[in-house]
Amino acid sequence: MDLADGTYEYRGQNYTLVDLPGTYSLLAHSTEEEVARDFICGGSADLTLVVCDATCLERNLNLVLQIRALTPWVILCVNLCDEAAKKGISVDFTELSRQLNIPVVGASAAAGEGMAALMATVEAMSLRKKETAEEETCGCQSLNEVSVSQLILKAEEIAASSVSFQNPEYDRRDRKLDRIVTSRIFGIPIMLSLLMLIFWITLTGANYPSALLSRLFDLGHTKLLALATAARAPVWLSGLLVDGIYQVLTWVVAVMLPPMAIFFPLFTLLEDFGYLPRIAFNLDHCFKKCAACGKQALTMCMGFGCNAVGVTGCRIIDSERERLIAMLTNAFVPCNGRFPSLLTVISLFFLSGASGLTGSLLSALLLTLVIALGVLLTFAASKLLSKTLLKGSPSAFTLELPPYRKPQIGKVIVRSLLDRTLFVLGRAVLVAAPAGLIIWLLANLMLPDGTSLLLFLAGCLDPLGRLMGLDGVILMAFLLGFPANEIVLPIALMAYLQTGTLVDAGSLTGLGSLLAANGWTWTTAVSFLLFCLLHWPCSTTCLTIRKETGSWRYTGLAVLLPTACGAALCIGVTCLFRALGLA
């Protein structure tokens, strides 16, 4: 069986497979259900193949009976038979086929078992349909709440007679876990603790590969400069290409790749284990209070790795209004790119005496608290949008809590690296190269008085920066960090030291003294953390929002909303500190 553009070849015959959105009923309450219903009722398919979960067959048989009421050409594939066997669940396929009056095939798709039998069944039914002159009539209009209720009762009867349990308490462990992880008392603390653990593993583990990549790229930087000198290239050209484009490009890769390569597999492991739907369950009430969708909890969690991935993940939200709310507020939670700057400032100004394991754990704890503030502000921004520009009531959605499963580590790593890490890194690299050119030009083009264009522009922004508890250099660094948040602090250090090239914060032994000499105080550090948490999304995220919404207006709103919130919060906190004499 070969797959090419949705076409399977089996015994010389091609079969086109149309994968419909998952649904539990043909009584449509969401866009996904409407798509599935309309396609099935349209009669354009020769056969309908319904895939059910062997571990919870009763939940899916209702849909099978609904489709069977519309067309006789239905095949039921009972998947995850291996999982069912481990739980002591046995399915009588012969009895199930007799009661449903359709072919039933057992399968374990992950292991490739049952696929040959499934295709043979598809072939046999296709041939039988060609030989049958029976005309179908669409029965979608006959389905209503009453008839579906009757089918639910029938589904329960069929499941009771076709499924047997070696151990009726097979799901006892899952129920015990759910009583803990979804409880009102322990649900949120467990979620925050897991989040902190993931951050700690990500940040601690990323230090070593990031340092290694930096050394390799620094060696390449030295070699390229030597090559440019040997080739007698003009200083401005080698500076533009090597100190500008190459250095910014490699900086983004060195700082961005390792954390994402760790965070995304960890996040996907939680997803594979079955914990992420529990997060959506725990936060559904909060988002409902904001007139948003509980699925936004999942897209918000994706944003911790990369806001662009979080925006793309908003496709799982059915309602267009709620999908827009999720996209516009995704930047309220910081991505991996902001972690280095946040951690550097936290370590310098709030944990100056802590080191080793204690220091790293405290850093992860404070970072989690900063992120918790971002989550609270996400709720506030979602409610603001739902009461103003995107008015409406929260929609209901069906949330399936899958059984806890042992994650498939190999597939998780491959999927997370290819589908998420490399996808995001590729987009970031595309915008980092031109950004490197602009940054180098601003730092090295001098005005008649000997001031660089970068410092001149920073001076223009200084009044606004002081009002926010920052300075013009910091605001300029955030603006130039639009392509990638990883380079914000290095740009600020480059401006302070007037080096003309990016400066690695980790390479400076007296970083705290340097920042203090340039006017940084405890108030500056707090304002920096707040604005680092709340400012415009990076260029990759903005391009993703534009692609997903098809609107520059909504993209502009996604930039304005967190920026206005961050600026207002910085000004408010700075004014409060000054009034209390703490600034």
Coordinates of C-alpha atoms in Angstrom, one line a residue:
M1 CA 0.0 0.0 0.0
D2 CA 1.6 3.3 -1.1
L3 CA 0.2 6.7 -0.1
A4 CA 0.5 9.6 -2.5
D5 CA -1.8 12.6 -2.3
G6 CA -4.3 10.5 -0.3
T7 CA -4.4 7.7 -2.8
Y8 CA -3.8 4.1 -1.8
E9 CA -2.8 1.4 -4.3
Y10 CA -4.1 -2.1 -3.5
R11 CA -3.9 -5.1 -6.0
G12 CA -3.7 -2.8 -9.0
Q13 CA -6.6 -0.7 -7.9
N14 CA -6.4 3.0 -6.6
Y15 CA -8.5 4.1 -3.7
T16 CA -8.8 7.8 -2.8
L17 CA -9.1 8.4 0.9
V18 CA -10.8 11.6 2.2
D19 CA -9.9 12.1 5.9
L20 CA -12.8 13.9 7.6
P21 CA -12.6 15.8 10.9
G22 CA -13.2 13.8 14.0
T23 CA -16.8 13.9 15.2
Y24 CA -19.1 12.2 17.7
S25 CA -22.4 12.9 16.0
L26 CA -23.9 14.0 12.7
L27 CA -26.1 16.5 14.5
A28 CA -23.6 19.3 13.9
H29 CA -22.8 21.7 16.7
S30 CA -19.4 22.8 15.3
T31 CA -17.7 23.5 12.0
E32 CA -15.8 20.2 12.1
E33 CA -19.1 18.3 12.6
E34 CA -20.7 20.2 9.8
V35 CA -17.9 19.3 7.4
A36 CA -18.1 15.6 8.2
R37 CA -21.9 15.6 8.1
D38 CA -22.2 17.5 4.7
F39 CA -19.6 15.3 3.1
I40 CA -21.2 12.0 4.2
C41 CA -24.7 13.3 3.3
G42 CA -23.5 14.6 0.0
G43 CA -23.2 11.0 -1.4
S44 CA -19.9 11.6 -3.2
A45 CA -18.1 8.8 -1.3
D46 CA -18.4 5.2 -2.4
L47 CA -17.8 3.9 1.1
T48 CA -17.6 5.3 4.6
L49 CA -14.9 3.9 6.9
V50 CA -15.5 4.6 10.5
V51 CA -12.5 4.2 12.9
C52 CA -13.4 3.5 16.6
D53 CA -11.4 3.1 19.7
A54 CA -11.5 -0.5 21.1
T55 CA -10.9 0.7 24.6
C56 CA -14.1 2.8 24.6
L57 CA -16.2 1.4 21.9
E58 CA -19.6 2.4 23.4
R59 CA -18.7 6.1 23.0
N60 CA -18.2 5.7 19.2
L61 CA -21.0 3.3 18.2
N62 CA -23.5 6.1 18.3
L63 CA -21.8 7.7 15.3
V64 CA -21.6 4.3 13.5
L65 CA -25.3 3.8 13.9
Q66 CA -26.1 7.3 12.6
I67 CA -24.0 6.8 9.5
R68 CA -25.5 3.3 9.0
A69 CA -29.0 4.9 9.0
L70 CA -27.9 7.0 6.1
T71 CA -26.0 4.5 3.9
P72 CA -25.5 0.7 3.9
W73 CA -22.0 1.1 2.5
V74 CA -20.2 1.4 5.9
I75 CA -17.1 -0.4 7.3
L76 CA -16.2 -0.3 10.9
C77 CA -12.5 -0.4 11.9
V78 CA -12.0 -1.1 15.6
N79 CA -8.5 0.3 16.2
L80 CA -6.2 0.1 19.3
C81 CA -6.9 -3.6 19.8
D82 CA -3.5 -3.9 21.3
E83 CA -4.3 -1.3 24.0
A84 CA -7.6 -3.1 24.6
A85 CA -5.9 -6.4 25.1
K86 CA -3.5 -4.9 27.7
K87 CA -6.5 -3.6 29.6
G88 CA -8.2 -7.0 29.4
I89 CA -10.9 -5.8 27.0
S90 CA -12.2 -8.3 24.4
V91 CA -14.3 -7.4 21.4
D92 CA -16.5 -10.0 19.7
F93 CA -16.1 -8.7 16.1
T94 CA -18.5 -11.4 14.7
E95 CA -21.3 -10.4 17.1
L96 CA -20.6 -6.7 16.5
S97 CA -20.8 -7.2 12.7
R98 CA -24.0 -9.2 13.1
Q99 CA -25.8 -6.5 15.2
L100 CA -24.6 -3.6 13.1
N101 CA -25.1 -5.5 9.8
I102 CA -21.8 -4.1 8.4
P103 CA -18.3 -5.5 8.1
V104 CA -16.1 -5.0 11.2
V105 CA -12.3 -5.3 11.2
G106 CA -10.0 -5.2 14.2
A107 CA -6.7 -3.4 13.9
S108 CA -3.7 -2.0 15.7
A109 CA -2.6 0.7 13.3
A110 CA 0.5 1.7 15.2
A111 CA 1.9 -1.8 14.8
G112 CA 0.5 -2.2 11.2
E113 CA -1.8 -5.1 12.3
G114 CA -5.1 -5.5 10.5
M115 CA -4.3 -3.2 7.6
A116 CA -4.3 -6.0 5.0
A117 CA -7.6 -7.3 6.2
L118 CA -9.1 -3.8 6.2
M119 CA -8.0 -3.2 2.6
A120 CA -9.4 -6.6 1.6
T121 CA -12.7 -5.6 3.1
V122 CA -12.7 -2.3 1.3
E123 CA -12.0 -4.1 -1.9
A124 CA -14.8 -6.6 -1.4
M125 CA -17.4 -4.0 -0.5
S126 CA -16.3 -1.8 -3.5
L127 CA -16.9 -4.6 -5.9
R128 CA -20.2 -5.5 -4.3
K129 CA -21.4 -1.9 -4.6
K130 CA -20.5 -1.8 -8.3
E131 CA -22.5 -5.0 -8.8
T132 CA -25.5 -3.6 -6.9
A133 CA -28.0 -1.2 -8.6
E134 CA -29.4 -0.1 -5.2
E135 CA -30.1 3.6 -5.1
E136 CA -29.2 5.5 -1.9
T137 CA -31.4 8.2 -0.4
C138 CA -29.9 10.7 2.0
G139 CA -31.4 10.4 5.4
C140 CA -29.7 13.4 7.1
Q141 CA -33.0 15.2 7.4
S142 CA -34.5 12.3 9.3
L143 CA -31.8 12.5 12.1
N144 CA -33.0 14.6 15.0
E145 CA -32.5 14.7 18.8
V146 CA -35.1 12.1 19.4
S147 CA -33.8 9.5 16.9
V148 CA -30.2 10.1 18.0
S149 CA -31.2 9.5 21.6
Q150 CA -32.7 6.2 20.6
L151 CA -29.5 5.3 18.8
I152 CA -27.5 6.1 21.9
L153 CA -29.5 3.5 23.8
K154 CA -29.0 1.0 21.0
A155 CA -25.3 1.7 21.0
E156 CA -25.2 0.9 24.7
E157 CA -27.0 -2.4 24.1
I158 CA -24.7 -3.5 21.3
A159 CA -21.6 -2.6 23.2
A160 CA -22.8 -4.6 26.3
S161 CA -23.3 -7.7 24.1
S162 CA -20.1 -7.4 22.0
V163 CA -17.5 -6.2 24.6
S164 CA -16.4 -8.2 27.6
F165 CA -14.0 -7.2 30.4
Q166 CA -11.6 -9.5 32.0
N167 CA -11.2 -7.0 34.7
P168 CA -14.2 -4.6 35.1
E169 CA -11.9 -2.2 37.0
Y170 CA -9.5 -2.0 34.1
D171 CA -9.6 1.8 34.1
R172 CA -9.4 2.2 37.9
R173 CA -5.8 3.6 37.7
D174 CA -7.0 6.2 35.1
R175 CA -9.9 7.2 37.3
K176 CA -7.7 7.6 40.3
L177 CA -5.2 9.8 38.4
D178 CA -8.0 11.9 37.0
R179 CA -9.5 12.5 40.5
I180 CA -6.1 14.0 41.4
V181 CA -5.0 15.9 38.2
T182 CA -8.4 17.3 37.5
S183 CA -9.5 18.1 41.0
R184 CA -10.2 21.6 42.1
I185 CA -7.6 21.4 44.8
F186 CA -4.7 19.7 43.1
G187 CA -5.3 20.3 39.4
I188 CA -3.8 23.8 39.0
P189 CA -0.8 23.2 41.4
I190 CA 0.1 20.0 39.6
M191 CA -0.1 21.8 36.3
L192 CA 2.2 24.7 37.5
S193 CA 4.6 22.2 39.1
L194 CA 4.9 20.3 35.8
L195 CA 5.3 23.6 33.9
M196 CA 8.1 24.6 36.3
L197 CA 9.8 21.1 35.9
I198 CA 9.7 21.4 32.1
F199 CA 11.2 24.9 32.2
W200 CA 13.9 23.8 34.5
I201 CA 14.8 20.8 32.3
T202 CA 14.7 22.9 29.2
L203 CA 16.8 25.8 30.5
T204 CA 19.3 23.6 32.3
G205 CA 19.7 21.2 29.5
A206 CA 19.9 23.9 26.8
N207 CA 22.9 25.6 28.4
Y208 CA 25.4 23.0 27.2
P209 CA 24.4 22.6 23.5
S210 CA 23.9 26.4 23.3
A211 CA 27.4 27.0 24.6
L212 CA 28.8 24.3 22.2
L213 CA 27.0 25.8 19.2
S214 CA 28.2 29.3 20.2
R215 CA 31.8 28.1 20.3
L216 CA 31.5 26.5 16.9
F217 CA 29.9 29.5 15.3
D218 CA 32.5 31.8 17.0
L219 CA 35.2 29.6 15.3
G220 CA 33.4 30.0 12.0
H221 CA 33.2 33.8 12.6
T222 CA 37.0 33.9 13.1
K223 CA 37.7 31.8 10.1
L224 CA 35.4 33.9 7.9
L225 CA 37.0 37.2 9.0
A226 CA 40.4 35.7 8.3
L227 CA 39.2 34.6 4.9
A228 CA 37.8 38.0 4.2
T229 CA 41.2 39.6 5.2
A230 CA 43.1 37.2 2.9
A231 CA 40.8 38.0 0.1
R232 CA 41.3 41.7 0.7
A233 CA 37.6 42.3 1.0
P234 CA 36.6 45.9 2.1
V235 CA 36.1 46.2 5.9
W236 CA 32.6 47.4 5.4
L237 CA 31.7 44.3 3.3
S238 CA 33.2 41.8 5.8
G239 CA 31.5 43.6 8.6
L240 CA 28.2 43.6 6.9
L241 CA 28.3 39.9 5.9
V242 CA 30.2 38.4 8.8
D243 CA 29.7 40.7 11.8
G244 CA 26.1 41.5 10.7
I245 CA 24.3 38.8 8.8
Y246 CA 26.4 35.8 9.9
Q247 CA 26.6 36.7 13.6
V248 CA 22.9 37.5 14.0
L249 CA 21.9 34.4 12.0
T250 CA 24.1 32.0 14.0
W251 CA 23.2 33.7 17.3
V252 CA 19.5 33.0 16.7
V253 CA 20.2 29.4 15.8
A254 CA 22.6 28.8 18.8
V255 CA 20.1 30.4 21.4
M256 CA 16.9 29.2 19.8
L257 CA 17.5 25.7 18.6
P258 CA 18.5 23.9 21.9
P259 CA 15.6 25.1 24.1
M260 CA 13.1 24.2 21.4
A261 CA 14.7 20.8 20.7
I262 CA 14.1 20.1 24.4
F263 CA 10.8 21.8 25.1
F264 CA 8.8 20.5 22.2
P265 CA 9.6 16.8 22.8
L266 CA 8.7 17.3 26.5
F267 CA 5.5 19.0 25.5
T268 CA 4.7 16.3 23.0
L269 CA 5.4 13.6 25.6
L270 CA 2.7 15.1 27.8
E271 CA 0.4 15.2 24.8
D272 CA 1.1 11.5 24.0
F273 CA 0.7 10.6 27.7
G274 CA -2.8 12.1 27.7
Y275 CA -2.2 15.0 30.1
L276 CA -2.8 18.0 27.8
P277 CA -6.6 17.4 27.5
R278 CA -6.6 17.4 31.4
I279 CA -5.0 20.9 31.3
A280 CA -7.9 22.1 29.0
F281 CA -10.4 20.6 31.4
N282 CA -8.8 22.4 34.4
L283 CA -8.7 25.7 32.6
D284 CA -12.0 25.4 30.7
H285 CA -14.0 27.1 33.5
C286 CA -11.6 30.1 33.5
F287 CA -11.8 30.6 29.8
K288 CA -15.6 30.1 29.9
K289 CA -15.7 33.0 32.4
C290 CA -13.8 35.1 29.8
A291 CA -16.4 34.0 27.0
A292 CA -13.6 32.1 25.3
C293 CA -13.0 28.4 24.5
G294 CA -11.3 25.9 26.8
K295 CA -9.3 24.6 23.9
Q296 CA -7.4 27.9 24.2
A297 CA -5.5 26.3 27.1
L298 CA -3.8 23.9 24.7
T299 CA -2.8 26.6 22.2
M300 CA -1.6 28.8 25.1
C301 CA 0.7 25.9 26.2
M302 CA 2.0 25.5 22.7
G303 CA 3.0 29.2 22.9
F304 CA 5.5 28.5 25.6
G305 CA 7.6 26.8 23.0
C306 CA 6.9 29.2 20.2
N307 CA 4.0 31.7 19.8
A308 CA 3.9 30.9 16.0
V309 CA 3.2 27.3 16.8
G310 CA 0.5 28.4 19.3
V311 CA -1.2 30.5 16.7
T312 CA -1.1 27.6 14.2
G313 CA -2.6 25.3 16.9
C314 CA -5.6 27.6 17.2
R315 CA -7.1 25.7 14.2
I316 CA -8.4 23.2 16.7
I317 CA -10.9 25.8 18.0
D318 CA -14.2 25.6 16.1
S319 CA -15.7 29.0 16.6
E320 CA -14.1 31.7 14.5
R321 CA -14.6 34.3 17.2
E322 CA -12.9 32.2 19.8
R323 CA -10.2 31.2 17.4
L324 CA -9.4 34.9 16.8
I325 CA -9.3 35.6 20.6
A326 CA -6.8 32.7 21.1
M327 CA -4.6 34.0 18.3
L328 CA -4.7 37.6 19.4
T329 CA -3.7 36.7 23.0
N330 CA -1.2 34.0 22.4
A331 CA 1.7 36.4 22.7
F332 CA 0.7 37.1 26.3
V333 CA 2.7 34.0 27.3
P334 CA 6.4 34.1 26.6
C335 CA 8.0 31.8 24.1
N336 CA 11.4 30.1 24.4
G337 CA 13.0 33.1 22.8
R338 CA 12.3 35.3 25.7
F339 CA 13.5 32.9 28.4
P340 CA 17.3 33.8 28.1
S341 CA 16.7 37.5 28.7
L342 CA 14.1 36.9 31.5
L343 CA 16.5 34.4 33.2
T344 CA 19.5 36.7 32.9
V345 CA 17.7 39.6 34.5
I346 CA 16.1 37.4 37.2
S347 CA 19.5 35.9 38.1
L348 CA 21.3 39.3 38.3
F349 CA 18.7 41.3 40.2
F350 CA 16.7 38.8 42.2
L351 CA 18.9 35.8 42.8
S352 CA 22.4 37.3 42.9
G353 CA 23.4 35.1 45.9
A354 CA 22.0 31.8 44.6
S355 CA 24.1 29.3 42.5
G356 CA 24.2 25.7 41.4
L357 CA 21.1 23.5 41.7
T358 CA 19.4 25.9 44.1
G359 CA 19.9 28.8 41.8
S360 CA 18.6 27.0 38.8
L361 CA 15.5 25.8 40.7
L362 CA 14.8 29.3 42.0
S363 CA 15.2 30.7 38.5
A364 CA 12.7 28.2 37.2
L365 CA 10.3 29.1 40.0
L366 CA 10.5 32.8 39.4
L367 CA 10.2 32.3 35.7
T368 CA 7.0 30.2 36.3
L369 CA 5.6 33.0 38.4
V370 CA 6.3 35.5 35.6
I371 CA 4.6 33.2 33.2
A372 CA 1.6 32.7 35.6
L373 CA 1.2 36.5 35.4
G374 CA 1.1 36.2 31.6
V375 CA -1.6 33.5 31.9
L376 CA -3.7 35.8 34.2
L377 CA -3.3 38.6 31.7
T378 CA -4.3 36.2 28.9
F379 CA -7.6 35.7 30.8
A380 CA -8.1 39.5 31.2
A381 CA -7.3 40.2 27.5
S382 CA -9.6 37.4 26.3
K383 CA -12.4 38.8 28.4
L384 CA -11.7 42.3 27.1
L385 CA -11.9 41.2 23.5
S386 CA -15.1 39.1 24.1
K387 CA -16.8 42.1 25.6
T388 CA -15.7 44.6 22.9
L389 CA -14.4 43.8 19.4
L390 CA -15.3 40.1 19.5
K391 CA -18.5 39.9 21.4
G392 CA -20.2 36.6 22.0
S393 CA -21.0 33.8 24.3
P394 CA -18.6 30.9 24.9
S395 CA -19.4 27.9 22.7
A396 CA -19.7 24.3 24.1
F397 CA -17.2 21.7 22.9
T398 CA -16.8 18.0 23.4
L399 CA -13.6 17.3 25.3
E400 CA -12.4 13.6 25.2
L401 CA -10.2 12.6 28.1
P402 CA -8.2 9.8 26.4
P403 CA -6.7 7.0 28.5
Y404 CA -3.2 7.5 29.9
R405 CA -0.8 5.8 27.5
K406 CA 2.9 5.1 27.5
P407 CA 4.4 7.7 25.1
Q408 CA 6.1 6.5 21.9
I409 CA 9.4 8.3 22.6
G410 CA 10.9 7.7 19.1
K411 CA 7.9 9.0 17.2
V412 CA 7.5 11.9 19.7
I413 CA 11.1 13.1 19.1
V414 CA 10.9 12.8 15.3
R415 CA 7.5 14.5 15.2
S416 CA 8.4 17.4 17.5
L417 CA 11.7 18.1 15.9
L418 CA 10.4 18.0 12.3
D419 CA 6.9 19.4 12.6
R420 CA 7.7 22.1 15.2
T421 CA 11.3 22.8 15.9
L422 CA 12.7 22.9 12.4
F423 CA 9.5 24.6 11.1
V424 CA 9.9 27.5 13.6
L425 CA 13.7 27.7 13.2
G426 CA 13.4 27.9 9.4
R427 CA 11.0 30.8 9.6
A428 CA 13.2 32.6 12.2
V429 CA 16.3 32.2 10.0
L430 CA 14.6 33.8 7.0
V431 CA 14.0 37.0 9.0
A432 CA 17.2 36.9 11.0
A433 CA 19.5 37.4 8.0
P434 CA 18.1 40.8 6.9
A435 CA 17.8 41.8 10.6
G436 CA 21.5 41.2 11.0
L437 CA 22.2 43.6 8.1
I438 CA 20.0 46.3 9.6
I439 CA 21.5 46.0 13.1
W440 CA 25.1 46.2 11.8
L441 CA 24.3 49.2 9.7
L442 CA 22.6 51.1 12.6
A443 CA 25.6 50.2 14.9
N444 CA 28.3 51.2 12.5
L445 CA 26.9 54.2 10.5
M446 CA 28.1 57.3 12.3
L447 CA 26.6 60.8 12.4
P448 CA 28.9 63.9 12.0
D449 CA 29.3 64.1 15.8
G450 CA 30.6 60.5 16.0
T451 CA 27.4 59.1 17.4
S452 CA 26.2 55.9 15.9
L453 CA 22.8 55.9 14.2
L454 CA 21.7 53.2 16.8
L455 CA 22.5 55.5 19.8
F456 CA 20.9 58.5 18.1
L457 CA 17.6 56.6 17.6
A458 CA 17.9 55.2 21.1
G459 CA 18.2 58.8 22.4
C460 CA 14.9 59.7 20.5
L461 CA 13.2 56.9 22.4
D462 CA 14.7 57.7 25.8
P463 CA 11.9 59.9 27.1
L464 CA 9.3 57.2 26.5
G465 CA 11.7 54.6 27.9
R466 CA 12.3 56.6 31.1
L467 CA 8.5 57.0 31.6
M468 CA 8.2 53.1 31.4
G469 CA 11.1 52.6 33.9
L470 CA 13.5 51.6 31.0
D471 CA 15.7 53.7 28.7
G472 CA 15.9 54.4 25.0
V473 CA 18.6 51.7 24.4
I474 CA 16.3 49.0 25.9
L475 CA 13.3 50.1 23.7
M476 CA 15.5 50.2 20.6
A477 CA 16.8 46.7 21.4
F478 CA 13.2 45.4 21.6
L479 CA 12.4 47.0 18.3
L480 CA 15.4 45.5 16.6
G481 CA 14.7 42.2 18.3
F482 CA 11.4 42.0 16.3
P483 CA 12.8 39.2 14.1
A484 CA 13.8 37.1 17.1
N485 CA 13.5 37.8 20.8
E486 CA 16.7 36.0 21.5
I487 CA 18.8 39.0 20.4
V488 CA 17.1 41.8 22.5
L489 CA 19.6 41.8 25.4
P490 CA 22.7 41.3 23.2
I491 CA 21.6 44.3 21.1
A492 CA 21.3 46.4 24.3
L493 CA 24.7 45.4 25.5
M494 CA 26.1 46.2 22.0
A495 CA 24.7 49.7 22.3
Y496 CA 26.0 50.2 25.9
L497 CA 29.5 49.0 25.0
Q498 CA 29.4 50.6 21.5
T499 CA 31.1 47.5 20.0
G500 CA 29.3 47.5 16.6
T501 CA 28.6 43.7 17.0
L502 CA 26.4 41.7 19.2
V503 CA 27.6 41.0 22.7
D504 CA 27.0 37.7 24.5
A505 CA 25.7 38.4 28.0
G506 CA 27.1 35.1 29.3
S507 CA 30.6 36.2 28.3
L508 CA 30.6 39.2 30.5
T509 CA 31.8 38.6 34.1
G510 CA 30.8 42.1 35.2
L511 CA 27.4 42.2 33.6
G512 CA 25.6 43.4 36.6
S513 CA 28.1 46.2 37.1
L514 CA 27.8 47.2 33.4
L515 CA 24.0 47.4 33.6
A516 CA 24.2 49.4 36.9
A517 CA 26.7 51.8 35.3
N518 CA 24.2 52.4 32.5
G519 CA 21.4 53.3 34.9
W520 CA 19.8 50.0 35.6
T521 CA 18.1 49.7 39.0
W522 CA 15.7 47.2 40.6
T523 CA 12.9 49.2 39.0
T524 CA 14.5 48.9 35.6
A525 CA 14.8 45.1 36.1
V526 CA 11.1 44.8 37.0
S527 CA 10.0 47.0 34.0
F528 CA 12.3 44.9 31.7
L529 CA 10.7 41.7 32.9
L530 CA 7.2 43.1 32.4
F531 CA 7.9 44.4 28.9
C532 CA 9.8 41.3 28.0
L533 CA 6.7 39.4 29.0
L534 CA 4.3 41.8 27.3
H535 CA 5.3 43.3 23.9
W536 CA 4.7 42.7 20.3
P537 CA 5.0 39.2 18.9
C538 CA 8.1 38.3 16.8
S539 CA 8.1 38.6 13.1
T540 CA 7.5 34.8 12.6
T541 CA 4.4 35.0 14.8
C542 CA 3.1 38.0 13.0
L543 CA 3.5 36.3 9.6
T544 CA 1.7 33.3 11.0
I545 CA -1.2 35.4 12.3
R546 CA -1.5 37.1 8.9
K547 CA -1.5 33.7 7.2
E548 CA -4.1 32.2 9.6
T549 CA -6.5 35.2 9.7
G550 CA -5.9 36.5 6.2
S551 CA -6.1 40.0 7.7
W552 CA -3.4 42.7 8.3
R553 CA -6.0 44.4 10.6
Y554 CA -6.0 41.5 13.0
T555 CA -2.3 41.1 12.7
G556 CA -1.9 44.8 13.8
L557 CA -4.3 44.2 16.7
A558 CA -2.2 41.2 17.8
V559 CA 0.8 43.6 17.9
L560 CA -1.0 46.5 19.6
L561 CA -2.8 44.5 22.3
P562 CA 0.2 43.1 24.3
T563 CA 2.3 46.1 23.6
A564 CA -0.3 48.5 25.0
C565 CA -0.8 46.3 28.0
G566 CA 2.9 46.0 28.6
A567 CA 3.6 49.7 28.3
A568 CA 0.7 50.6 30.6
L569 CA 1.8 48.1 33.2
C570 CA 5.4 49.3 33.1
I571 CA 4.3 53.0 33.5
G572 CA 1.9 52.1 36.3
V573 CA 4.5 50.0 38.2
T574 CA 7.2 52.7 37.7
C575 CA 5.0 55.5 39.0
L576 CA 4.0 53.4 42.0
F577 CA 7.7 52.6 42.8
R578 CA 8.6 56.3 42.5
A579 CA 5.7 57.4 44.7
L580 CA 6.8 54.9 47.3
G581 CA 10.4 56.0 47.0
L582 CA 11.6 52.6 45.8
A583 CA 12.7 53.7 42.3

